[in-house]
């Protein structure tokens, strides 16, 4: 600890703290223009100068000077104020001062400083700066005339986002911020640069001229896309969202956002949304009143329940429902309808990592928090293109690597963004991740790099695991995965040498091996290296959608009640029966895949789809279409008239995330609150309200839909949520039990082993390419989109409007295909026609198609029973 | 007793011989003074061929009666312009703050004071209405206007 005096106040801070930070701890504000807590100190603007007794004779920039013992600092002497005024005058020489039309006006740091220091005239005169303004780049507008050269945009893009798109060119007064050769931006369009710019040099194009900063109402809520769960502020003017900005108080993101969070909210205001309930009359969907729609739905379900029994009814819910809504949904199916056939999308397309993790680590394992990732020193990113699926988690990894020299190992069949930063990039054959993890574990055990103390103290099953790993020699792994033995060994050593290692895996990659098994493998590796039970270490499993983790916690699974409690367990069931006042079936229900095959065979007659669009998002869409066509009574609840909704008997229109209240649980098990920013669109109602109304129409009372009431009920039944009080959830959310905390706290409701289990997992080779189908098809997400929702947002579609197939250079040459050509991609299941992008990202032998778009339907190619499919490619146009 | 009556009547008779202060409105109309604050007018920039207003919303922000609604947008030259500019004269208190706040002198107050309408909605002036020079009540060819200059002179 270091003791110093700032403006006659004693301050005690850690060594390495800067004068600026030290002053802030005792409440002394020093003005800054180029300092940001997320970035390394830069010292460009000299607004933050102070006097230090020991360094007399010159002014010291406080943001980049570390404190030393006994320092005597003054922050507001006459000389300092004079220097600051001069700096501002110098900045204003070339500055256009067009505040009336500048979108930063009202929240501009230069404006504030000029006002604070009372600068009304300038002693220096020169021409105003006259750089051309960039009106071409989408989403971010650059007017470098207003730039104060603080360098924050350049640094945030490099140190945090990792896109390194901007830089400073030229020197002296001719310096400007631009890209190489002054071309328009072609980057991730996260808008972090625009957000961090203290002045109006970089601005949000979507927000351009829409409102002044002080005219808007801001509502803190949660992003509706991925499971990072970034806290966002929606700024509303005249009942319309004018922009979205990161909430600096936010738990996981600390003010950062990705393109989806910042620019993707527009679907909320899309004119394509459904306004009124629809009911099928004479084969056509027509608008109806709520009363009629609810009665039709209830009649349909009742008729099927009476005729074919409750087992013929099933329900899908989206992983975008709030916790309360997911809870009400499974309660409706389990009580009013009497069936356990309930599943969420995460449980189908990706088979859910959660069962795997649960077996290894218990119901509520310790999860490293996203914020702590910055302090981690080794990362293994496997089967997770985290920079695209969960960009803000990717920022933390980038910052850890760039700012703290953390070691990064990326295992990905494609050359992804993080590969550039990685110490080792393991470019493996798709679907062979399990062999890699086993191989890594074996190298670590062989070379004695494991954490013996931890293994002996906190785990079980080491002998069995060692035995199972015998076959995973580097030679075997090389043959199975295509990774050289030396690379594997280097990766193992690097990862094992970290103090705080994190393994990142994510759902929603849409291709590759069995997720539950992969999760188990990852848990094994984390235990072997002792990366459990400490902050910033462990397995970080990222669910695909914003509430993927929450809907699983809320029991939207066929065999588990809320809290991951087994339905087959009599004690558990009785507790729920008592609380709900209804008899529950002890027979585990059907999972999504079984529901669809049941529909195909005719044993499932009625389906209630809440926010799900299986036709577009589930593998093998032909089969899905057939299955849904077999269903006598289909009820869909959605924002848009999706392909699935078009097949329904009844369609309920719902409110979007911006129009309702509730809670989401993110990937680090932080529970956060949604807050209502807009009135409901048209006659829409929230999913929770509709579910309760359906229950009522069926003659059952499942309680009021008010989130605070539902959350109180959940807190009473789910151990992990017992301390959650809806009204008390702060903006940064609450970490649930075990999340981000020390110790591997086990679920309290279920008799689980006190120790983590090391469960051997064997590797099964994925289907290999054949002579007829020579390429492996990878389907997956893109940075710019999330699920099938974001293509409805205009701004995002400017950047990424349509689907394409990515083919590596070598394969493209062999097939004589160029960028922009059209090809037919054919698998054993079907065929689609699609445009080509030739890229260096793709390895020979595999091709990639993103799955967000309705057209062309990529899921006509995929197969639900296979983790990945093989395809052939034929050129269509010259 | 008679004395107070004479005193009173003397005042009455005195006024027989002074000029009347009332006016035979509407046959006669009063000419507003140079700093009279009547209904606002938005100015047109002949050179640039557009309204002077840049939709900075400062007038709307400062307006104590909150009767100004401005919505900015981008025109084809990438400039900011008021897509919507509305003043609700039913609520305007003619304080002139909008004129003082305007950084580009785009708004002035004219001599127009005859603002009665049969319906309230007719007193909500759109941008097009405000850009028109008002019909001035009789007498004055062009009334003096309240703008930044007249305000400064009067100080
Ligand atoms: S950057 Fe700030 S000071 Fe410059 S024109 Fe914009 S608001 Fe005014
Ligand atoms: S939008 Fe994001 S990626 Fe693009 S230049 Fe700005 S910070 Fe970099
Ligand atoms: S563009 Fe903005 S953030 Fe970048 S250097 Fe200029 S003022 Fe700073
Ligand atoms: S999509 Fe994910 S990473 Fe991006 S802002 Fe939303 S929650 Fe954050
Ligand atoms: S203050 Fe002037 S420029 Fe700004 S909106 Fe009002 S009239 Fe237009
Ligand atoms: S904030 Fe210290 S030099 Fe800019």
Short mmCIF file of C-alpha atoms in Angstrom, two decimals, chain A residues 382-383 411-413 426-440 472 476-483 488 511-514 517-518 521 761-769 776 778 843 867-868:
data_model
loop_
_atom_site.label_atom_id
_atom_site.label_comp_id
_atom_site.label_asym_id
_atom_site.label_seq_id
_atom_site.Cartn_x
_atom_site.Cartn_y
_atom_site.Cartn_z
CA UNK A 382 -13.26 -25.00 -27.98
CA UNK A 383 -16.33 -25.53 -30.12
CA UNK A 411 -9.59 -25.08 -31.17
CA UNK A 412 -11.73 -24.41 -34.20
CA UNK A 413 -12.00 -25.93 -37.64
CA UNK A 426 -5.72 -26.14 -33.17
CA UNK A 427 -7.39 -26.42 -36.53
CA UNK A 428 -9.12 -29.75 -36.20
CA UNK A 429 -11.52 -31.78 -38.24
CA UNK A 430 -15.08 -30.75 -37.36
CA UNK A 431 -16.74 -32.86 -34.70
CA UNK A 432 -13.59 -34.20 -33.11
CA UNK A 433 -13.43 -31.92 -30.09
CA UNK A 434 -13.80 -34.74 -27.60
CA UNK A 435 -10.68 -36.41 -28.87
CA UNK A 436 -8.80 -33.13 -28.43
CA UNK A 437 -9.96 -32.61 -24.87
CA UNK A 438 -9.11 -36.19 -24.00
CA UNK A 439 -5.75 -35.83 -25.69
CA UNK A 440 -5.00 -32.65 -23.74
CA UNK A 472 -5.68 -40.94 -26.47
CA UNK A 476 -4.13 -41.28 -31.93
CA UNK A 477 -5.40 -37.74 -31.55
CA UNK A 478 -3.46 -36.65 -34.60
CA UNK A 479 -5.00 -39.39 -36.64
CA UNK A 480 -8.51 -38.66 -35.33
CA UNK A 481 -8.48 -34.88 -35.45
CA UNK A 482 -5.72 -33.83 -37.81
CA UNK A 483 -3.82 -31.90 -35.14
CA UNK A 488 -1.37 -30.68 -28.86
CA UNK A 511 -22.40 -28.52 -35.79
CA UNK A 512 -20.06 -30.94 -34.14
CA UNK A 513 -20.10 -33.57 -31.46
CA UNK A 514 -22.45 -34.47 -28.66
CA UNK A 517 -20.30 -35.45 -23.63
CA UNK A 518 -18.21 -32.45 -24.62
CA UNK A 521 -14.86 -33.70 -21.09
CA UNK A 761 -16.09 -39.98 -22.26
CA UNK A 762 -15.28 -41.85 -25.39
CA UNK A 763 -14.88 -40.25 -28.75
CA UNK A 764 -17.03 -41.34 -31.65
CA UNK A 765 -15.83 -40.28 -35.05
CA UNK A 766 -18.31 -38.07 -36.93
CA UNK A 767 -19.56 -39.07 -40.37
CA UNK A 768 -16.67 -38.67 -42.77
CA UNK A 769 -16.95 -37.12 -46.21
CA UNK A 776 -18.43 -31.38 -44.29
CA UNK A 778 -20.77 -26.55 -40.80
CA UNK A 843 -10.13 -25.03 -44.22
CA UNK A 867 -24.23 -34.03 -35.40
CA UNK A 868 -23.08 -32.92 -38.82
#
